Amino acid sequence: AAVNSTFYRNAANATIGGGGAIALAGPTQGILQYTTIAANSAAFGAIYDDGASGGALFLSKTILAANSGGNCAGVLVTSYYNLSDDSFCGGVFDATDLSNATLPLGAYQNNGGPTSTLLPLTGNQAVDRVPPGDCTYDHDQRGATRPAGGACDSGAVELGGVIDVIFVDGFDLR
């Protein structure tokens, strides 16, 4: 499982061809929750699961943006509030998800917290996408609080979330 994670500028193994960010094969079950997957490259699908022997990749509150070769391929299952800036995930998505979404992201950089992230920019449809009752984590990848507005953001970063200075480097200073 990957929760509160960013997958940025990865490339698929040429033998597999799919899964610039994540590729699953065999009976594997995978979960992506509050994840941002951007600028990865593959022949097909930034995320890919061959679905062999009942394997599946579950997506929840995830952003898929600017991936060459398309965002999704293979056996994927929605667990709600996902956004893709193309239509390749359309067969997987349900009414809570959004294909062909507007998903501008800032530069991959230190936006607070222990790791680099991609901040949603003005007009990003992932902001306040998840109703408060469906917000399952109270912090983002940086350690910032969720929700920061009227609802939680999909993706690894909660825009406007407050970072607790005690955990700014990812470690408790006690």
Coordinates of N, CA, C and O in Angstrom, one line a residue:
A1 N 0.8 -1.2 0.0 CA 0.0 0.0 0.0 C 0.9 1.2 0.0 O 1.9 1.3 0.6
A2 N 0.4 2.3 -0.7 CA 1.1 3.6 -0.7 C 0.0 4.6 -0.3 O -1.0 4.7 -0.9
V3 N 0.3 5.2 0.8 CA -0.6 6.3 1.4 C 0.2 7.5 1.5 O 1.3 7.5 2.0
N4 N -0.4 8.7 1.2 CA 0.2 10.0 1.3 C 1.6 9.9 0.6 O 2.6 10.2 1.2
S5 N 1.6 9.5 -0.6 CA 2.9 9.4 -1.4 C 2.8 10.1 -2.7 O 1.8 10.2 -3.3
T6 N 4.0 10.5 -3.2 CA 4.2 11.1 -4.5 C 5.1 10.2 -5.4 O 6.2 9.8 -4.9
F7 N 4.6 9.9 -6.6 CA 5.4 9.1 -7.6 C 5.6 10.1 -8.7 O 4.7 10.5 -9.4
Y8 N 6.9 10.5 -8.9 CA 7.2 11.6 -9.9 C 8.4 11.2 -10.7 O 9.4 10.8 -10.2
R9 N 8.2 11.4 -12.0 CA 9.3 11.2 -13.0 C 10.0 9.8 -13.0 O 11.2 9.7 -13.0
N10 N 9.2 8.8 -12.9 CA 9.7 7.4 -13.0 C 9.4 6.9 -14.4 O 8.7 7.4 -15.1
A11 N 10.1 5.8 -14.7 CA 9.9 5.2 -16.0 C 9.7 3.7 -15.9 O 10.2 3.0 -15.1
A12 N 8.8 3.1 -16.8 CA 8.5 1.7 -16.8 C 9.7 0.9 -17.3 O 10.5 1.4 -18.2
N13 N 9.8 -0.3 -16.8 CA 10.8 -1.3 -17.4 C 10.4 -1.6 -18.8 O 9.2 -1.9 -19.1
A14 N 11.3 -1.6 -19.7 CA 11.0 -1.8 -21.1 C 10.3 -3.2 -21.4 O 9.5 -3.4 -22.3
T15 N 10.7 -4.2 -20.6 CA 10.2 -5.5 -20.7 C 8.7 -5.6 -20.4 O 7.9 -6.2 -21.1
I16 N 8.3 -4.9 -19.3 CA 6.9 -4.9 -19.0 C 6.1 -3.9 -19.8 O 5.0 -4.2 -20.3
G17 N 6.6 -2.7 -20.1 CA 6.0 -1.7 -20.9 C 5.0 -0.8 -20.2 O 4.9 0.4 -20.6
G18 N 4.3 -1.3 -19.2 CA 3.3 -0.5 -18.5 C 3.8 -0.2 -17.1 O 4.7 -0.9 -16.5
G19 N 3.2 0.8 -16.4 CA 3.5 1.1 -15.1 C 4.7 2.0 -14.9 O 5.6 1.6 -14.2
G20 N 4.7 3.1 -15.5 CA 5.8 4.1 -15.3 C 6.0 4.4 -13.8 O 7.1 4.6 -13.4
A21 N 5.0 4.4 -13.0 CA 5.1 4.7 -11.6 C 5.0 3.4 -10.8 O 5.8 3.1 -9.9
I22 N 4.0 2.6 -11.2 CA 3.7 1.3 -10.4 C 3.2 0.3 -11.4 O 2.3 0.5 -12.2
A23 N 3.8 -0.9 -11.3 CA 3.4 -2.1 -12.1 C 3.3 -3.3 -11.2 O 4.2 -3.6 -10.5
L24 N 2.1 -3.9 -11.2 CA 1.9 -5.1 -10.5 C 1.7 -6.3 -11.4 O 1.1 -6.1 -12.5
A25 N 2.2 -7.4 -11.0 CA 2.0 -8.6 -11.8 C 1.7 -9.8 -10.9 O 2.1 -9.8 -9.7
G26 N 0.9 -10.7 -11.4 CA 0.5 -11.9 -10.6 C -0.7 -11.6 -9.7 O -1.4 -10.6 -9.9
P27 N -0.8 -12.4 -8.7 CA -2.0 -12.3 -7.8 C -1.9 -11.2 -6.7 O -2.5 -11.2 -5.7
T28 N -1.1 -10.2 -7.0 CA -0.8 -9.1 -6.1 C -2.0 -8.2 -5.9 O -2.7 -7.8 -6.9
Q29 N -2.3 -7.7 -4.7 CA -3.3 -6.7 -4.4 C -2.5 -5.5 -4.0 O -1.6 -5.5 -3.2
G30 N -2.8 -4.3 -4.6 CA -2.2 -3.1 -4.3 C -3.2 -2.0 -3.9 O -4.3 -2.1 -4.4
I31 N -2.8 -1.0 -3.1 CA -3.7 0.1 -2.7 C -2.9 1.4 -2.8 O -1.8 1.5 -2.3
L32 N -3.5 2.3 -3.5 CA -3.0 3.7 -3.6 C -4.0 4.6 -2.9 O -5.2 4.6 -3.4
Q33 N -3.7 5.3 -1.9 CA -4.6 6.2 -1.2 C -3.9 7.5 -0.9 O -2.8 7.5 -0.4
Y34 N -4.6 8.6 -1.2 CA -4.1 10.0 -1.1 C -2.7 10.0 -1.7 O -1.7 10.3 -1.1
T35 N -2.6 9.6 -3.0 CA -1.4 9.5 -3.7 C -1.4 10.5 -4.9 O -2.4 10.6 -5.6
T36 N -0.3 11.1 -5.3 CA -0.1 11.9 -6.5 C 0.9 11.2 -7.4 O 2.0 10.9 -7.0
I37 N 0.4 10.9 -8.6 CA 1.2 10.2 -9.6 C 1.3 11.1 -10.8 O 0.4 11.3 -11.5
A38 N 2.5 11.7 -11.0 CA 2.7 12.7 -12.1 C 4.0 12.6 -12.8 O 5.1 12.3 -12.2
A39 N 4.0 12.9 -14.1 CA 5.1 13.0 -15.0 C 6.0 11.7 -15.1 O 7.2 11.8 -15.2
N40 N 5.3 10.6 -15.0 CA 5.9 9.3 -15.2 C 5.8 8.9 -16.6 O 5.0 9.4 -17.3
S41 N 6.6 8.0 -17.1 CA 6.6 7.6 -18.5 C 6.5 6.0 -18.6 O 7.2 5.3 -17.9
A42 N 5.7 5.6 -19.6 CA 5.6 4.2 -19.9 C 5.0 4.0 -21.3 O 4.4 5.0 -21.8
A43 N 5.1 2.9 -21.9 CA 4.5 2.6 -23.2 C 3.0 2.7 -23.0 O 2.2 3.2 -23.9
F44 N 2.5 2.3 -21.9 CA 1.0 2.4 -21.5 C 0.9 2.4 -20.0 O 1.5 1.6 -19.3
G45 N 0.1 3.3 -19.5 CA -0.3 3.4 -18.1 C 0.8 3.7 -17.1 O 1.7 2.9 -16.9
A46 N 0.7 4.9 -16.5 CA 1.6 5.2 -15.4 C 1.4 4.2 -14.2 O 2.3 3.9 -13.5
I47 N 0.1 3.7 -14.0 CA -0.1 2.7 -13.1 C -0.7 1.5 -13.9 O -1.5 1.7 -14.8
Y48 N -0.3 0.3 -13.6 CA -0.6 -0.9 -14.4 C -0.7 -2.1 -13.5 O 0.2 -2.3 -12.7
D49 N -1.7 -2.9 -13.7 CA -1.8 -4.2 -13.1 C -2.2 -5.2 -14.1 O -3.3 -5.0 -14.7
D50 N -1.5 -6.3 -14.3 CA -1.8 -7.3 -15.3 C -3.0 -8.1 -14.9 O -3.6 -8.8 -15.8
G51 N -3.5 -8.1 -13.7 CA -4.7 -8.8 -13.2 C -4.6 -10.3 -13.2 O -5.6 -10.9 -13.0
A52 N -3.4 -10.8 -13.3 CA -3.2 -12.3 -13.3 C -3.6 -12.8 -12.0 O -3.3 -12.3 -10.9
S53 N -4.3 -14.0 -12.0 CA -4.7 -14.7 -10.8 C -5.4 -13.9 -9.8 O -5.2 -14.0 -8.6
G54 N -6.2 -13.0 -10.2 CA -7.1 -12.2 -9.3 C -6.4 -11.0 -8.7 O -7.0 -10.3 -7.8
G55 N -5.3 -10.6 -9.2 CA -4.6 -9.4 -8.7 C -5.4 -8.1 -9.1 O -6.1 -8.1 -10.1
A56 N -5.3 -7.1 -8.3 CA -6.0 -5.8 -8.6 C -5.3 -4.7 -7.9 O -4.7 -4.8 -6.8
L57 N -5.3 -3.5 -8.5 CA -4.8 -2.3 -7.9 C -6.0 -1.4 -7.5 O -6.7 -1.0 -8.4
F58 N -6.1 -1.0 -6.3 CA -7.2 -0.2 -5.8 C -6.8 1.2 -5.6 O -5.7 1.5 -5.0
L59 N -7.6 2.2 -6.2 CA -7.2 3.6 -6.1 C -8.2 4.3 -5.3 O -9.4 4.1 -5.4
S60 N -7.7 5.2 -4.4 CA -8.6 6.0 -3.5 C -8.0 7.3 -3.3 O -6.8 7.4 -2.9
K61 N -8.7 8.4 -3.7 CA -8.3 9.8 -3.4 C -6.9 10.1 -4.1 O -6.1 10.7 -3.5
T62 N -6.8 9.6 -5.3 CA -5.5 9.7 -6.0 C -5.6 10.6 -7.2 O -6.6 10.7 -7.9
I63 N -4.5 11.4 -7.4 CA -4.3 12.3 -8.6 C -3.4 11.6 -9.6 O -2.3 11.1 -9.2
L64 N -3.8 11.5 -10.8 CA -3.0 11.0 -12.0 C -2.9 12.1 -13.0 O -3.9 12.5 -13.6
A65 N -1.7 12.7 -13.2 CA -1.6 13.8 -14.1 C -0.3 13.8 -14.8 O 0.8 13.5 -14.3
A66 N -0.3 14.2 -16.1 CA 0.8 14.5 -17.0 C 1.7 13.3 -17.1 O 2.9 13.4 -17.2
N67 N 1.2 12.1 -17.2 CA 2.0 10.9 -17.4 C 2.0 10.5 -18.9 O 0.9 10.4 -19.5
S68 N 3.1 10.3 -19.4 CA 3.2 10.0 -20.9 C 2.8 8.5 -21.0 O 3.2 7.7 -20.1
G69 N 2.1 8.1 -22.0 CA 1.6 6.8 -22.2 C 0.3 6.5 -21.5 O -0.2 5.4 -21.5
G70 N -0.3 7.6 -21.0 CA -1.6 7.5 -20.3 C -1.5 7.2 -18.8 O -0.4 6.8 -18.3
N71 N -2.5 7.5 -18.1 CA -2.5 7.4 -16.6 C -2.8 6.0 -16.1 O -2.2 5.5 -15.1
C72 N -3.7 5.2 -16.7 CA -4.1 3.9 -16.2 C -4.1 2.8 -17.3 O -4.4 3.1 -18.4
A73 N -3.8 1.6 -16.9 CA -3.9 0.4 -17.7 C -4.0 -0.8 -16.9 O -3.5 -0.9 -15.8
G74 N -4.7 -1.8 -17.4 CA -4.8 -3.1 -16.7 C -6.0 -3.1 -15.7 O -7.0 -2.4 -15.9
V75 N -5.9 -4.0 -14.7 CA -7.0 -4.3 -13.8 C -6.9 -3.3 -12.6 O -6.1 -3.5 -11.7
L76 N -7.8 -2.3 -12.6 CA -7.8 -1.3 -11.6 C -9.2 -1.2 -11.0 O -10.2 -1.5 -11.7
V77 N -9.3 -0.9 -9.7 CA -10.6 -0.8 -9.0 C -10.6 0.6 -8.3 O -9.7 0.9 -7.6
T78 N -11.7 1.3 -8.5 CA -11.8 2.6 -7.8 C -12.3 2.4 -6.3 O -13.2 1.5 -6.1
S79 N -11.8 3.1 -5.4 CA -12.3 3.2 -4.1 C -12.6 4.7 -3.8 O -12.5 5.1 -2.7
Y80 N -12.9 5.4 -4.9 CA -13.6 6.7 -4.8 C -12.6 7.9 -4.8 O -11.5 7.9 -4.2
Y81 N -13.1 9.0 -5.3 CA -12.5 10.4 -5.3 C -11.2 10.5 -6.0 O -10.3 11.2 -5.5
N82 N -11.0 9.7 -7.1 CA -9.8 9.8 -7.9 C -10.0 10.8 -9.0 O -11.1 11.0 -9.5
L83 N -8.9 11.4 -9.5 CA -8.9 12.3 -10.6 C -7.8 12.0 -11.6 O -6.7 11.7 -11.2
S84 N -8.1 12.1 -12.9 CA -7.2 11.8 -13.9 C -7.3 12.9 -15.0 O -8.4 13.3 -15.3
D85 N -6.2 13.4 -15.5 CA -6.2 14.5 -16.5 C -6.4 13.9 -17.9 O -6.3 14.7 -18.9
D86 N -6.6 12.6 -18.0 CA -6.9 12.0 -19.3 C -8.1 11.1 -19.2 O -8.7 11.0 -18.1
S87 N -8.4 10.4 -20.2 CA -9.6 9.5 -20.2 C -9.3 8.0 -20.1 O -10.1 7.2 -20.1
F88 N -8.0 7.7 -19.9 CA -7.5 6.3 -19.8 C -8.0 5.5 -18.6 O -8.0 4.3 -18.6
C89 N -8.5 6.2 -17.5 CA -9.0 5.6 -16.3 C -10.5 5.5 -16.4 O -11.1 4.9 -15.4
G90 N -11.1 6.0 -17.4 CA -12.6 6.1 -17.5 C -13.4 4.9 -17.2 O -14.4 4.9 -16.6
G91 N -12.9 3.7 -17.7 CA -13.6 2.5 -17.5 C -13.6 2.0 -16.1 O -14.4 1.2 -15.7
V92 N -12.7 2.5 -15.3 CA -12.5 2.1 -13.9 C -13.3 3.1 -13.0 O -13.9 2.7 -12.0
F93 N -13.3 4.3 -13.4 CA -13.9 5.4 -12.5 C -15.4 5.3 -12.4 O -16.1 4.8 -13.2
D94 N -15.9 5.7 -11.2 CA -17.4 5.8 -11.0 C -17.8 7.3 -10.8 O -17.0 8.2 -11.1
A95 N -19.0 7.5 -10.3 CA -19.5 8.9 -10.2 C -18.7 9.8 -9.3 O -18.8 11.0 -9.4
T96 N -18.0 9.2 -8.3 CA -17.2 10.1 -7.4 C -15.8 10.5 -8.0 O -15.2 11.4 -7.5
D97 N -15.4 9.8 -9.1 CA -14.1 10.1 -9.7 C -14.3 11.0 -10.8 O -15.4 11.3 -11.3
L98 N -13.2 11.6 -11.4 CA -13.3 12.5 -12.5 C -12.2 12.3 -13.5 O -11.0 12.3 -13.1
S99 N -12.6 12.0 -14.7 CA -11.7 11.9 -15.9 C -11.6 13.3 -16.5 O -12.4 14.1 -16.4
N100 N -10.5 13.5 -17.3 CA -10.2 14.7 -18.0 C -10.3 15.9 -17.1 O -10.8 17.0 -17.4
A101 N -9.8 15.8 -15.9 CA -9.8 16.8 -14.9 C -8.7 17.8 -15.1 O -7.7 17.5 -15.7
T102 N -8.9 19.0 -14.6 CA -7.9 20.1 -14.6 C -7.1 19.9 -13.3 O -7.6 20.0 -12.2
L103 N -5.8 19.5 -13.5 CA -4.9 19.2 -12.3 C -3.6 19.9 -12.4 O -2.5 19.2 -12.3
P104 N -3.5 21.2 -12.4 CA -2.2 21.9 -12.4 C -1.5 21.6 -11.0 O -2.1 21.7 -10.0
L105 N -0.2 21.3 -11.2 CA 0.6 21.0 -10.0 C 1.8 21.9 -10.0 O 2.4 22.2 -11.1
G106 N 2.3 22.3 -8.8 CA 3.5 23.1 -8.7 C 4.8 22.3 -9.0 O 4.7 21.1 -9.2
A107 N 5.9 22.9 -8.8 CA 7.2 22.2 -9.0 C 7.4 21.1 -7.9 O 6.9 21.3 -6.8
Y108 N 8.1 20.1 -8.3 CA 8.5 19.0 -7.3 C 9.6 19.6 -6.4 O 10.7 19.9 -6.9
Q109 N 9.2 19.9 -5.2 CA 10.2 20.6 -4.3 C 9.8 20.4 -2.9 O 8.8 19.8 -2.5
N110 N 10.6 21.0 -2.0 CA 10.3 21.0 -0.6 C 9.2 22.0 -0.3 O 9.4 23.2 -0.4
N111 N 8.0 21.5 0.0 CA 6.9 22.3 0.4 C 6.6 22.2 1.9 O 5.4 22.3 2.3
G112 N 7.6 21.9 2.7 CA 7.4 21.6 4.1 C 7.4 20.1 4.3 O 7.0 19.3 3.4
G113 N 7.7 19.6 5.5 CA 7.8 18.2 5.7 C 9.1 17.5 5.3 O 10.0 18.2 4.8
P114 N 9.2 16.2 5.5 CA 10.4 15.5 5.2 C 10.8 15.2 3.8 O 11.9 14.8 3.5
T115 N 9.8 15.3 2.9 CA 10.0 14.9 1.5 C 9.5 15.9 0.5 O 8.6 16.7 0.8
S116 N 10.0 15.9 -0.7 CA 9.5 16.8 -1.8 C 8.1 16.4 -2.2 O 7.8 15.2 -2.2
T117 N 7.3 17.3 -2.6 CA 5.9 17.1 -3.0 C 5.5 18.0 -4.2 O 6.3 18.9 -4.5
L118 N 4.4 17.8 -4.7 CA 3.8 18.6 -5.8 C 2.5 19.3 -5.2 O 1.5 18.6 -5.0
L119 N 2.6 20.6 -5.0 CA 1.4 21.3 -4.5 C 0.3 21.5 -5.6 O 0.7 21.8 -6.7
P120 N -0.9 21.2 -5.2 CA -2.0 21.6 -6.2 C -2.0 23.1 -6.4 O -1.9 23.9 -5.4
L121 N -2.1 23.5 -7.6 CA -2.2 25.0 -7.9 C -3.6 25.4 -8.1 O -4.6 24.6 -8.1
T122 N -3.8 26.7 -8.2 CA -5.2 27.3 -8.4 C -5.9 26.6 -9.5 O -5.3 26.5 -10.6
G123 N -7.1 26.3 -9.3 CA -7.9 25.6 -10.3 C -7.8 24.1 -10.3 O -8.5 23.4 -11.1
N124 N -7.0 23.5 -9.5 CA -6.9 22.1 -9.4 C -8.1 21.5 -8.8 O -8.5 21.8 -7.7
Q125 N -8.8 20.6 -9.6 CA -10.1 20.0 -9.1 C -10.0 19.0 -8.0 O -11.0 18.5 -7.5
A126 N -8.7 18.7 -7.6 CA -8.5 17.8 -6.5 C -8.8 18.4 -5.1 O -9.0 17.8 -4.1
V127 N -8.7 19.8 -5.1 CA -8.8 20.5 -3.9 C -10.3 20.4 -3.4 O -11.2 20.6 -4.1
D128 N -10.4 20.1 -2.1 CA -11.7 19.9 -1.4 C -12.6 18.9 -2.2 O -13.8 19.0 -2.2
R129 N -12.0 17.9 -2.8 CA -12.8 16.8 -3.5 C -13.5 15.8 -2.6 O -14.5 15.2 -3.0
V130 N -12.9 15.5 -1.5 CA -13.3 14.4 -0.6 C -14.2 14.9 0.5 O -13.8 15.7 1.3
P131 N -15.5 14.5 0.6 CA -16.4 15.0 1.6 C -15.8 14.7 3.0 O -15.1 13.7 3.2
P132 N -16.0 15.6 4.0 CA -15.5 15.4 5.4 C -15.7 14.0 5.9 O -14.8 13.4 6.6
G133 N -16.8 13.4 5.7 CA -17.1 12.1 6.2 C -16.3 11.0 5.6 O -16.2 9.9 6.2
D134 N -15.7 11.2 4.5 CA -14.9 10.2 3.8 C -13.4 10.5 3.9 O -12.5 9.9 3.2
C135 N -13.0 11.5 4.7 CA -11.6 11.9 4.9 C -11.0 10.8 5.9 O -11.4 10.8 7.0
T136 N -10.2 9.9 5.4 CA -9.7 8.8 6.2 C -8.4 9.0 6.9 O -8.0 8.2 7.8
Y137 N -7.7 10.1 6.6 CA -6.4 10.4 7.2 C -6.4 11.8 7.6 O -6.9 12.7 6.9
D138 N -5.9 12.1 8.8 CA -6.0 13.5 9.3 C -4.7 14.3 9.0 O -4.5 15.4 9.5
H139 N -3.8 13.8 8.2 CA -2.6 14.5 7.7 C -2.2 14.1 6.3 O -2.7 13.1 5.8
D140 N -1.4 14.9 5.7 CA -0.9 14.6 4.3 C 0.5 14.1 4.3 O 1.1 13.8 5.4
Q141 N 1.1 14.0 3.2 CA 2.5 13.4 3.1 C 3.5 14.3 3.9 O 4.5 13.8 4.4
R142 N 3.2 15.6 4.0 CA 4.1 16.5 4.7 C 3.9 16.5 6.2 O 4.7 17.1 6.9
G143 N 2.8 15.9 6.6 CA 2.5 15.9 8.0 C 1.5 17.1 8.3 O 1.2 17.4 9.4
A144 N 1.0 17.7 7.2 CA 0.0 18.8 7.4 C -1.4 18.3 7.7 O -1.7 17.2 7.3
T145 N -2.2 19.1 8.4 CA -3.5 18.6 8.8 C -4.4 18.5 7.6 O -4.4 19.3 6.6
R146 N -5.3 17.5 7.7 CA -6.5 17.3 6.7 C -7.7 17.4 7.6 O -7.7 16.8 8.6
P147 N -8.8 18.0 7.1 CA -8.9 18.9 6.0 C -8.5 20.3 6.4 O -8.5 20.7 7.5
A148 N -8.1 21.0 5.3 CA -7.7 22.4 5.5 C -8.8 23.4 5.1 O -8.8 24.5 5.6
G149 N -9.7 22.9 4.3 CA -10.9 23.7 3.9 C -12.1 22.9 4.4 O -12.1 22.2 5.4
G150 N -13.2 23.1 3.6 CA -14.4 22.4 3.9 C -14.4 20.9 3.7 O -15.3 20.2 4.2
A151 N -13.4 20.4 3.0 CA -13.3 19.0 2.7 C -11.8 18.7 2.5 O -11.0 19.5 2.4
C152 N -11.5 17.4 2.4 CA -10.1 16.9 2.1 C -9.8 17.0 0.6 O -10.7 16.9 -0.2
D153 N -8.5 17.2 0.3 CA -8.1 17.2 -1.0 C -7.7 15.8 -1.4 O -7.2 15.0 -0.6
S154 N -7.9 15.4 -2.7 CA -7.4 14.1 -3.2 C -5.9 14.4 -3.4 O -5.5 15.5 -3.6
G155 N -5.1 13.3 -3.4 CA -3.7 13.5 -3.7 C -2.9 13.5 -2.4 O -3.4 13.5 -1.3
A156 N -1.6 13.6 -2.5 CA -0.6 13.5 -1.4 C -0.6 14.7 -0.5 O -0.1 14.7 0.6
V157 N -1.0 15.9 -1.1 CA -0.8 17.2 -0.4 C -2.2 17.8 -0.1 O -3.0 17.9 -1.0
E158 N -2.4 18.3 1.1 CA -3.6 19.0 1.5 C -3.3 20.5 1.4 O -2.5 21.0 2.2
L159 N -3.8 21.2 0.3 CA -3.5 22.6 0.1 C -3.9 23.4 1.3 O -5.1 23.3 1.7
G160 N -3.1 24.2 1.9 CA -3.4 25.0 3.1 C -3.3 24.3 4.4 O -3.6 24.9 5.4
G161 N -3.0 23.0 4.4 CA -2.8 22.3 5.6 C -1.7 22.8 6.4 O -0.6 23.2 5.9
V162 N -1.9 22.8 7.7 CA -0.8 23.4 8.7 C 0.1 22.3 9.1 O -0.3 21.2 9.5
I163 N 1.4 22.5 9.0 CA 2.4 21.6 9.3 C 2.8 21.8 10.8 O 3.2 22.9 11.1
D164 N 2.8 20.8 11.6 CA 3.2 20.9 13.0 C 4.7 21.0 13.0 O 5.4 20.1 12.5
V165 N 5.3 22.1 13.5 CA 6.7 22.4 13.5 C 7.5 21.3 14.2 O 8.7 21.1 13.9
I166 N 6.9 20.6 15.1 CA 7.6 19.6 15.8 C 8.0 18.4 14.9 O 9.0 17.8 15.0
F167 N 7.1 18.2 13.9 CA 7.3 17.1 13.0 C 7.8 17.6 11.6 O 7.8 16.8 10.6
V168 N 8.3 18.8 11.4 CA 8.6 19.4 10.2 C 9.6 18.5 9.4 O 9.6 18.5 8.2
D169 N 10.5 17.8 10.1 CA 11.5 17.0 9.4 C 11.2 15.5 9.4 O 11.9 14.7 9.0
G170 N 9.9 15.2 9.9 CA 9.5 13.8 9.9 C 9.8 13.1 11.2 O 9.5 11.9 11.3
F171 N 10.5 13.8 12.1 CA 10.9 13.1 13.4 C 10.4 13.9 14.6 O 10.3 15.1 14.6
D172 N 10.0 13.2 15.6 CA 9.5 13.7 16.9 C 10.8 14.2 17.6 O 11.7 13.4 17.8
L173 N 10.8 15.4 18.1 CA 12.0 16.0 18.7 C 12.0 15.8 20.3 O 12.8 16.4 20.9
R174 N 11.1 15.0 20.8 CA 11.1 14.8 22.3 C 12.3 14.2 22.8 O 13.0 13.4 22.2

